[in-house]
Amino acid sequence: MNIGRILADVNRQQEDVGNLLIVLHEELEDLVTMEDTPSAIGTLFIDRKELLFSLLGAAQEILRKQARITDALSRTVIAAGAKGGAAHD
């Protein structure tokens, strides 16, 4: 298992999710200003807003899980380095 490669992949995914969060946030800001439109159009915007909030929650959960994975892998690398360093002393 190449921990360095896994960490690099997780970091790239975190950047992608971070960019998605920025876009979702901007979309939600735009939708909040359109909420007071006539009923048929307003309903579409509200449905879209609910979908975007759902996506936002999912993206945040992905970031939380990836942060835990990164933390665990980092601790594993540090522990392995400490064991390897102690063996060389």
PDB file of N, CA and C in Angstrom:
ATOM      1  N   MET A   1       0.855  -1.184   0.000  1.00  0.00           N
ATOM      2  CA  MET A   1       0.000   0.000   0.000  1.00  0.00           C
ATOM      3  C   MET A   1       0.897   1.242   0.000  1.00  0.00           C
ATOM      4  N   ASN A   2       0.684   2.121  -0.951  1.00  0.00           N
ATOM      5  CA  ASN A   2       1.474   3.333  -1.050  1.00  0.00           C
ATOM      6  C   ASN A   2       0.719   4.469  -0.362  1.00  0.00           C
ATOM      7  N   ILE A   3       1.071   4.723   0.886  1.00  0.00           N
ATOM      8  CA  ILE A   3       0.360   5.726   1.683  1.00  0.00           C
ATOM      9  C   ILE A   3       0.529   7.114   1.087  1.00  0.00           C
ATOM     10  N   GLY A   4       1.705   7.412   0.556  1.00  0.00           N
ATOM     11  CA  GLY A   4       1.928   8.720  -0.059  1.00  0.00           C
ATOM     12  C   GLY A   4       0.978   8.980  -1.212  1.00  0.00           C
ATOM     13  N   ARG A   5       0.752   7.965  -2.041  1.00  0.00           N
ATOM     14  CA  ARG A   5      -0.166   8.105  -3.171  1.00  0.00           C
ATOM     15  C   ARG A   5      -1.604   8.290  -2.672  1.00  0.00           C
ATOM     16  N   ILE A   6      -1.974   7.530  -1.652  1.00  0.00           N
ATOM     17  CA  ILE A   6      -3.321   7.661  -1.091  1.00  0.00           C
ATOM     18  C   ILE A   6      -3.529   9.062  -0.538  1.00  0.00           C
ATOM     19  N   LEU A   7      -2.547   9.564   0.199  1.00  0.00           N
ATOM     20  CA  LEU A   7      -2.662  10.920   0.755  1.00  0.00           C
ATOM     21  C   LEU A   7      -2.763  11.963  -0.352  1.00  0.00           C
ATOM     22  N   ALA A   8      -1.991  11.796  -1.416  1.00  0.00           N
ATOM     23  CA  ALA A   8      -2.052  12.744  -2.537  1.00  0.00           C
ATOM     24  C   ALA A   8      -3.425  12.709  -3.195  1.00  0.00           C
ATOM     25  N   ASP A   9      -3.979  11.502  -3.378  1.00  0.00           N
ATOM     26  CA  ASP A   9      -5.320  11.379  -3.963  1.00  0.00           C
ATOM     27  C   ASP A   9      -6.374  12.020  -3.073  1.00  0.00           C
ATOM     28  N   VAL A  10      -6.269  11.788  -1.777  1.00  0.00           N
ATOM     29  CA  VAL A  10      -7.231  12.373  -0.838  1.00  0.00           C
ATOM     30  C   VAL A  10      -7.130  13.890  -0.872  1.00  0.00           C
ATOM     31  N   ASN A  11      -5.914  14.418  -0.930  1.00  0.00           N
ATOM     32  CA  ASN A  11      -5.747  15.873  -0.989  1.00  0.00           C
ATOM     33  C   ASN A  11      -6.362  16.452  -2.255  1.00  0.00           C
ATOM     34  N   ARG A  12      -6.178  15.773  -3.392  1.00  0.00           N
ATOM     35  CA  ARG A  12      -6.789  16.240  -4.642  1.00  0.00           C
ATOM     36  C   ARG A  12      -8.315  16.215  -4.537  1.00  0.00           C
ATOM     37  N   GLN A  13      -8.838  15.155  -3.963  1.00  0.00           N
ATOM     38  CA  GLN A  13     -10.287  15.054  -3.800  1.00  0.00           C
ATOM     39  C   GLN A  13     -10.806  16.145  -2.876  1.00  0.00           C
ATOM     40  N   GLN A  14     -10.053  16.459  -1.835  1.00  0.00           N
ATOM     41  CA  GLN A  14     -10.464  17.526  -0.928  1.00  0.00           C
ATOM     42  C   GLN A  14     -10.497  18.862  -1.655  1.00  0.00           C
ATOM     43  N   GLU A  15      -9.535  19.105  -2.524  1.00  0.00           N
ATOM     44  CA  GLU A  15      -9.539  20.339  -3.312  1.00  0.00           C
ATOM     45  C   GLU A  15     -10.761  20.391  -4.225  1.00  0.00           C
ATOM     46  N   ASP A  16     -11.070  19.256  -4.866  1.00  0.00           N
ATOM     47  CA  ASP A  16     -12.246  19.200  -5.746  1.00  0.00           C
ATOM     48  C   ASP A  16     -13.528  19.464  -4.967  1.00  0.00           C
ATOM     49  N   VAL A  17     -13.661  18.837  -3.814  1.00  0.00           N
ATOM     50  CA  VAL A  17     -14.857  19.037  -2.992  1.00  0.00           C
ATOM     51  C   VAL A  17     -14.898  20.471  -2.480  1.00  0.00           C
ATOM     52  N   GLY A  18     -13.744  21.030  -2.125  1.00  0.00           N
ATOM     53  CA  GLY A  18     -13.694  22.423  -1.692  1.00  0.00           C
ATOM     54  C   GLY A  18     -14.179  23.362  -2.781  1.00  0.00           C
ATOM     55  N   ASN A  19     -13.763  23.103  -4.018  1.00  0.00           N
ATOM     56  CA  ASN A  19     -14.237  23.914  -5.144  1.00  0.00           C
ATOM     57  C   ASN A  19     -15.734  23.748  -5.341  1.00  0.00           C
ATOM     58  N   LEU A  20     -16.229  22.525  -5.177  1.00  0.00           N
ATOM     59  CA  LEU A  20     -17.665  22.272  -5.278  1.00  0.00           C
ATOM     60  C   LEU A  20     -18.423  23.047  -4.203  1.00  0.00           C
ATOM     61  N   LEU A  21     -17.890  23.077  -2.997  1.00  0.00           N
ATOM     62  CA  LEU A  21     -18.535  23.823  -1.913  1.00  0.00           C
ATOM     63  C   LEU A  21     -18.628  25.308  -2.242  1.00  0.00           C
ATOM     64  N   ILE A  22     -17.594  25.852  -2.848  1.00  0.00           N
ATOM     65  CA  ILE A  22     -17.607  27.269  -3.228  1.00  0.00           C
ATOM     66  C   ILE A  22     -18.710  27.530  -4.249  1.00  0.00           C
ATOM     67  N   VAL A  23     -18.793  26.672  -5.270  1.00  0.00           N
ATOM     68  CA  VAL A  23     -19.822  26.832  -6.304  1.00  0.00           C
ATOM     69  C   VAL A  23     -21.215  26.690  -5.698  1.00  0.00           C
ATOM     70  N   LEU A  24     -21.407  25.686  -4.852  1.00  0.00           N
ATOM     71  CA  LEU A  24     -22.712  25.485  -4.214  1.00  0.00           C
ATOM     72  C   LEU A  24     -23.100  26.685  -3.363  1.00  0.00           C
ATOM     73  N   HIS A  25     -22.152  27.215  -2.637  1.00  0.00           N
ATOM     74  CA  HIS A  25     -22.423  28.384  -1.794  1.00  0.00           C
ATOM     75  C   HIS A  25     -22.864  29.566  -2.642  1.00  0.00           C
ATOM     76  N   GLU A  26     -22.177  29.798  -3.757  1.00  0.00           N
ATOM     77  CA  GLU A  26     -22.547  30.900  -4.652  1.00  0.00           C
ATOM     78  C   GLU A  26     -23.945  30.682  -5.231  1.00  0.00           C
ATOM     79  N   GLU A  27     -24.239  29.438  -5.634  1.00  0.00           N
ATOM     80  CA  GLU A  27     -25.562  29.122  -6.181  1.00  0.00           C
ATOM     81  C   GLU A  27     -26.646  29.363  -5.138  1.00  0.00           C
ATOM     82  N   LEU A  28     -26.382  28.951  -3.913  1.00  0.00           N
ATOM     83  CA  LEU A  28     -27.378  29.131  -2.850  1.00  0.00           C
ATOM     84  C   LEU A  28     -27.623  30.608  -2.568  1.00  0.00           C
ATOM     85  N   GLU A  29     -26.566  31.406  -2.599  1.00  0.00           N
ATOM     86  CA  GLU A  29     -26.739  32.849  -2.393  1.00  0.00           C
ATOM     87  C   GLU A  29     -27.639  33.436  -3.471  1.00  0.00           C
ATOM     88  N   ASP A  30     -27.433  33.015  -4.720  1.00  0.00           N
ATOM     89  CA  ASP A  30     -28.270  33.504  -5.818  1.00  0.00           C
ATOM     90  C   ASP A  30     -29.717  33.069  -5.644  1.00  0.00           C
ATOM     91  N   LEU A  31     -29.930  31.844  -5.196  1.00  0.00           N
ATOM     92  CA  LEU A  31     -31.292  31.336  -5.043  1.00  0.00           C
ATOM     93  C   LEU A  31     -32.039  32.013  -3.908  1.00  0.00           C
ATOM     94  N   VAL A  32     -31.341  32.372  -2.863  1.00  0.00           N
ATOM     95  CA  VAL A  32     -32.001  33.037  -1.736  1.00  0.00           C
ATOM     96  C   VAL A  32     -32.610  34.354  -2.190  1.00  0.00           C
ATOM     97  N   THR A  33     -31.940  35.056  -3.087  1.00  0.00           N
ATOM     98  CA  THR A  33     -32.477  36.336  -3.563  1.00  0.00           C
ATOM     99  C   THR A  33     -33.653  36.140  -4.505  1.00  0.00           C
ATOM    100  N   MET A  34     -33.817  34.942  -5.094  1.00  0.00           N
ATOM    101  CA  MET A  34     -34.897  34.687  -6.040  1.00  0.00           C
ATOM    102  C   MET A  34     -36.098  33.993  -5.400  1.00  0.00           C
ATOM    103  N   GLU A  35     -36.060  33.755  -4.118  1.00  0.00           N
ATOM    104  CA  GLU A  35     -37.101  32.984  -3.455  1.00  0.00           C
ATOM    105  C   GLU A  35     -38.466  33.662  -3.492  1.00  0.00           C
ATOM    106  N   ASP A  36     -38.513  34.965  -3.615  1.00  0.00           N
ATOM    107  CA  ASP A  36     -39.775  35.702  -3.583  1.00  0.00           C
ATOM    108  C   ASP A  36     -40.377  35.902  -4.973  1.00  0.00           C
ATOM    109  N   THR A  37     -40.024  35.066  -5.922  1.00  0.00           N
ATOM    110  CA  THR A  37     -40.570  35.163  -7.278  1.00  0.00           C
ATOM    111  C   THR A  37     -41.948  34.510  -7.335  1.00  0.00           C
ATOM    112  N   PRO A  38     -42.698  34.703  -8.444  1.00  0.00           N
ATOM    113  CA  PRO A  38     -44.026  34.086  -8.561  1.00  0.00           C
ATOM    114  C   PRO A  38     -43.999  32.581  -8.280  1.00  0.00           C
ATOM    115  N   SER A  39     -45.133  32.033  -7.903  1.00  0.00           N
ATOM    116  CA  SER A  39     -45.201  30.688  -7.330  1.00  0.00           C
ATOM    117  C   SER A  39     -44.579  29.576  -8.168  1.00  0.00           C
ATOM    118  N   ALA A  40     -44.893  29.462  -9.451  1.00  0.00           N
ATOM    119  CA  ALA A  40     -44.357  28.352 -10.251  1.00  0.00           C
ATOM    120  C   ALA A  40     -42.841  28.433 -10.349  1.00  0.00           C
ATOM    121  N   ILE A  41     -42.336  29.606 -10.647  1.00  0.00           N
ATOM    122  CA  ILE A  41     -40.882  29.790 -10.743  1.00  0.00           C
ATOM    123  C   ILE A  41     -40.262  29.669  -9.357  1.00  0.00           C
ATOM    124  N   GLY A  42     -40.931  30.248  -8.372  1.00  0.00           N
ATOM    125  CA  GLY A  42     -40.426  30.173  -6.997  1.00  0.00           C
ATOM    126  C   GLY A  42     -40.298  28.741  -6.515  1.00  0.00           C
ATOM    127  N   THR A  43     -41.263  27.896  -6.879  1.00  0.00           N
ATOM    128  CA  THR A  43     -41.216  26.487  -6.484  1.00  0.00           C
ATOM    129  C   THR A  43     -40.007  25.791  -7.092  1.00  0.00           C
ATOM    130  N   LEU A  44     -39.725  26.088  -8.351  1.00  0.00           N
ATOM    131  CA  LEU A  44     -38.541  25.507  -8.988  1.00  0.00           C
ATOM    132  C   LEU A  44     -37.266  25.924  -8.268  1.00  0.00           C
ATOM    133  N   PHE A  45     -37.193  27.191  -7.892  1.00  0.00           N
ATOM    134  CA  PHE A  45     -36.005  27.677  -7.195  1.00  0.00           C
ATOM    135  C   PHE A  45     -35.876  27.044  -5.817  1.00  0.00           C
ATOM    136  N   ILE A  46     -37.006  26.889  -5.128  1.00  0.00           N
ATOM    137  CA  ILE A  46     -36.967  26.279  -3.801  1.00  0.00           C
ATOM    138  C   ILE A  46     -36.527  24.818  -3.910  1.00  0.00           C
ATOM    139  N   ASP A  47     -37.067  24.085  -4.905  1.00  0.00           N
ATOM    140  CA  ASP A  47     -36.644  22.696  -5.111  1.00  0.00           C
ATOM    141  C   ASP A  47     -35.153  22.624  -5.420  1.00  0.00           C
ATOM    142  N   ARG A  48     -34.691  23.543  -6.250  1.00  0.00           N
ATOM    143  CA  ARG A  48     -33.260  23.564  -6.593  1.00  0.00           C
ATOM    144  C   ARG A  48     -32.427  23.895  -5.361  1.00  0.00           C
ATOM    145  N   LYS A  49     -32.931  24.806  -4.556  1.00  0.00           N
ATOM    146  CA  LYS A  49     -32.219  25.188  -3.333  1.00  0.00           C
ATOM    147  C   LYS A  49     -32.102  23.991  -2.394  1.00  0.00           C
ATOM    148  N   GLU A  50     -33.185  23.229  -2.248  1.00  0.00           N
ATOM    149  CA  GLU A  50     -33.145  22.045  -1.389  1.00  0.00           C
ATOM    150  C   GLU A  50     -32.142  21.023  -1.916  1.00  0.00           C
ATOM    151  N   LEU A  51     -32.107  20.846  -3.228  1.00  0.00           N
ATOM    152  CA  LEU A  51     -31.139  19.934  -3.829  1.00  0.00           C
ATOM    153  C   LEU A  51     -29.713  20.411  -3.562  1.00  0.00           C
ATOM    154  N   LEU A  52     -29.476  21.706  -3.729  1.00  0.00           N
ATOM    155  CA  LEU A  52     -28.139  22.246  -3.499  1.00  0.00           C
ATOM    156  C   LEU A  52     -27.732  22.101  -2.038  1.00  0.00           C
ATOM    157  N   PHE A  53     -28.666  22.310  -1.112  1.00  0.00           N
ATOM    158  CA  PHE A  53     -28.355  22.114   0.306  1.00  0.00           C
ATOM    159  C   PHE A  53     -28.003  20.648   0.575  1.00  0.00           C
ATOM    160  N   SER A  54     -28.711  19.739  -0.073  1.00  0.00           N
ATOM    161  CA  SER A  54     -28.419  18.313   0.076  1.00  0.00           C
ATOM    162  C   SER A  54     -27.020  18.001  -0.445  1.00  0.00           C
ATOM    163  N   LEU A  55     -26.686  18.543  -1.612  1.00  0.00           N
ATOM    164  CA  LEU A  55     -25.344  18.353  -2.173  1.00  0.00           C
ATOM    165  C   LEU A  55     -24.278  18.971  -1.277  1.00  0.00           C
ATOM    166  N   LEU A  56     -24.578  20.121  -0.724  1.00  0.00           N
ATOM    167  CA  LEU A  56     -23.645  20.791   0.176  1.00  0.00           C
ATOM    168  C   LEU A  56     -23.371  19.917   1.395  1.00  0.00           C
ATOM    169  N   GLY A  57     -24.417  19.356   1.971  1.00  0.00           N
ATOM    170  CA  GLY A  57     -24.248  18.466   3.121  1.00  0.00           C
ATOM    171  C   GLY A  57     -23.422  17.240   2.770  1.00  0.00           C
ATOM    172  N   ALA A  58     -23.671  16.669   1.595  1.00  0.00           N
ATOM    173  CA  ALA A  58     -22.911  15.495   1.159  1.00  0.00           C
ATOM    174  C   ALA A  58     -21.439  15.848   0.953  1.00  0.00           C
ATOM    175  N   ALA A  59     -21.180  16.996   0.350  1.00  0.00           N
ATOM    176  CA  ALA A  59     -19.797  17.426   0.121  1.00  0.00           C
ATOM    177  C   ALA A  59     -19.078  17.655   1.446  1.00  0.00           C
ATOM    178  N   GLN A  60     -19.769  18.246   2.410  1.00  0.00           N
ATOM    179  CA  GLN A  60     -19.161  18.473   3.720  1.00  0.00           C
ATOM    180  C   GLN A  60     -18.857  17.149   4.416  1.00  0.00           C
ATOM    181  N   GLU A  61     -19.746  16.184   4.276  1.00  0.00           N
ATOM    182  CA  GLU A  61     -19.516  14.861   4.874  1.00  0.00           C
ATOM    183  C   GLU A  61     -18.316  14.179   4.226  1.00  0.00           C
ATOM    184  N   ILE A  62     -18.175  14.321   2.907  1.00  0.00           N
ATOM    185  CA  ILE A  62     -17.009  13.762   2.214  1.00  0.00           C
ATOM    186  C   ILE A  62     -15.731  14.382   2.766  1.00  0.00           C
ATOM    187  N   LEU A  63     -15.729  15.692   2.946  1.00  0.00           N
ATOM    188  CA  LEU A  63     -14.542  16.363   3.487  1.00  0.00           C
ATOM    189  C   LEU A  63     -14.214  15.870   4.890  1.00  0.00           C
ATOM    190  N   ARG A  64     -15.243  15.693   5.729  1.00  0.00           N
ATOM    191  CA  ARG A  64     -15.009  15.194   7.094  1.00  0.00           C
ATOM    192  C   ARG A  64     -14.395  13.795   7.061  1.00  0.00           C
ATOM    193  N   LYS A  65     -14.934  12.926   6.224  1.00  0.00           N
ATOM    194  CA  LYS A  65     -14.409  11.560   6.138  1.00  0.00           C
ATOM    195  C   LYS A  65     -12.984  11.552   5.597  1.00  0.00           C
ATOM    196  N   GLN A  66     -12.737  12.366   4.583  1.00  0.00           N
ATOM    197  CA  GLN A  66     -11.393  12.420   4.017  1.00  0.00           C
ATOM    198  C   GLN A  66     -10.399  12.989   5.024  1.00  0.00           C
ATOM    199  N   ALA A  67     -10.833  13.936   5.823  1.00  0.00           N
ATOM    200  CA  ALA A  67      -9.948  14.492   6.850  1.00  0.00           C
ATOM    201  C   ALA A  67      -9.579  13.409   7.865  1.00  0.00           C
ATOM    202  N   ARG A  68     -10.548  12.575   8.242  1.00  0.00           N
ATOM    203  CA  ARG A  68     -10.260  11.478   9.176  1.00  0.00           C
ATOM    204  C   ARG A  68      -9.299  10.472   8.546  1.00  0.00           C
ATOM    205  N   ILE A  69      -9.500  10.167   7.262  1.00  0.00           N
ATOM    206  CA  ILE A  69      -8.604   9.234   6.566  1.00  0.00           C
ATOM    207  C   ILE A  69      -7.192   9.805   6.511  1.00  0.00           C
ATOM    208  N   THR A  70      -7.086  11.075   6.131  1.00  0.00           N
ATOM    209  CA  THR A  70      -5.779  11.725   6.043  1.00  0.00           C
ATOM    210  C   THR A  70      -5.085  11.726   7.394  1.00  0.00           C
ATOM    211  N   ASP A  71      -5.836  12.032   8.447  1.00  0.00           N
ATOM    212  CA  ASP A  71      -5.273  12.057   9.796  1.00  0.00           C
ATOM    213  C   ASP A  71      -4.766  10.672  10.194  1.00  0.00           C
ATOM    214  N   ALA A  72      -5.579   9.649   9.952  1.00  0.00           N
ATOM    215  CA  ALA A  72      -5.179   8.285  10.310  1.00  0.00           C
ATOM    216  C   ALA A  72      -3.946   7.843   9.521  1.00  0.00           C
ATOM    217  N   LEU A  73      -3.928   8.133   8.222  1.00  0.00           N
ATOM    218  CA  LEU A  73      -2.771   7.756   7.407  1.00  0.00           C
ATOM    219  C   LEU A  73      -1.522   8.525   7.823  1.00  0.00           C
ATOM    220  N   SER A  74      -1.687   9.794   8.154  1.00  0.00           N
ATOM    221  CA  SER A  74      -0.541  10.596   8.596  1.00  0.00           C
ATOM    222  C   SER A  74       0.036  10.032   9.887  1.00  0.00           C
ATOM    223  N   ARG A  75      -0.851   9.660  10.827  1.00  0.00           N
ATOM    224  CA  ARG A  75      -0.378   9.071  12.080  1.00  0.00           C
ATOM    225  C   ARG A  75       0.332   7.744  11.822  1.00  0.00           C
ATOM    226  N   THR A  76      -0.155   6.978  10.859  1.00  0.00           N
ATOM    227  CA  THR A  76       0.482   5.707  10.506  1.00  0.00           C
ATOM    228  C   THR A  76       1.882   5.946   9.950  1.00  0.00           C
ATOM    229  N   VAL A  77       2.004   6.933   9.071  1.00  0.00           N
ATOM    230  CA  VAL A  77       3.310   7.261   8.489  1.00  0.00           C
ATOM    231  C   VAL A  77       4.267   7.742   9.574  1.00  0.00           C
ATOM    232  N   ILE A  78       3.790   8.589  10.476  1.00  0.00           N
ATOM    233  CA  ILE A  78       4.635   9.105  11.563  1.00  0.00           C
ATOM    234  C   ILE A  78       5.080   7.961  12.470  1.00  0.00           C
ATOM    235  N   ALA A  79       4.136   7.076  12.815  1.00  0.00           N
ATOM    236  CA  ALA A  79       4.474   5.943  13.681  1.00  0.00           C
ATOM    237  C   ALA A  79       5.480   5.019  12.997  1.00  0.00           C
ATOM    238  N   ALA A  80       5.286   4.773  11.701  1.00  0.00           N
ATOM    239  CA  ALA A  80       6.216   3.919  10.963  1.00  0.00           C
ATOM    240  C   ALA A  80       7.592   4.568  10.896  1.00  0.00           C
ATOM    241  N   GLY A  81       7.619   5.886  10.712  1.00  0.00           N
ATOM    242  CA  GLY A  81       8.890   6.608  10.685  1.00  0.00           C
ATOM    243  C   GLY A  81       9.592   6.551  12.025  1.00  0.00           C
ATOM    244  N   ALA A  82       8.817   6.659  13.104  1.00  0.00           N
ATOM    245  CA  ALA A  82       9.402   6.602  14.444  1.00  0.00           C
ATOM    246  C   ALA A  82       9.972   5.209  14.715  1.00  0.00           C
ATOM    247  N   LYS A  83       9.265   4.173  14.301  1.00  0.00           N
ATOM    248  CA  LYS A  83       9.768   2.806  14.489  1.00  0.00           C
ATOM    249  C   LYS A  83      11.017   2.578  13.654  1.00  0.00           C
ATOM    250  N   GLY A  84      10.993   3.070  12.411  1.00  0.00           N
ATOM    251  CA  GLY A  84      12.151   2.914  11.535  1.00  0.00           C
ATOM    252  C   GLY A  84      13.352   3.681  12.053  1.00  0.00           C
ATOM    253  N   GLY A  85      13.107   4.882  12.581  1.00  0.00           N
ATOM    254  CA  GLY A  85      14.188   5.692  13.139  1.00  0.00           C
ATOM    255  C   GLY A  85      14.775   5.058  14.379  1.00  0.00           C
ATOM    256  N   ALA A  86      13.929   4.454  15.213  1.00  0.00           N
ATOM    257  CA  ALA A  86      14.400   3.803  16.432  1.00  0.00           C
ATOM    258  C   ALA A  86      15.219   2.561  16.090  1.00  0.00           C
ATOM    259  N   ALA A  87      14.855   1.882  15.015  1.00  0.00           N
ATOM    260  CA  ALA A  87      15.588   0.681  14.610  1.00  0.00           C
ATOM    261  C   ALA A  87      16.979   1.037  14.105  1.00  0.00           C
ATOM    262  N   HIS A  88      17.139   2.252  13.564  1.00  0.00           N
ATOM    263  CA  HIS A  88      18.436   2.668  13.027  1.00  0.00           C
ATOM    264  C   HIS A  88      19.345   3.246  14.096  1.00  0.00           C
ATOM    265  N   ASP A  89      18.775   3.585  15.257  1.00  0.00           N
ATOM    266  CA  ASP A  89      19.588   4.209  16.327  1.00  0.00           C
ATOM    267  C   ASP A  89      20.469   3.218  17.028  1.00  0.00           C
TER     268      ASP A  89
END
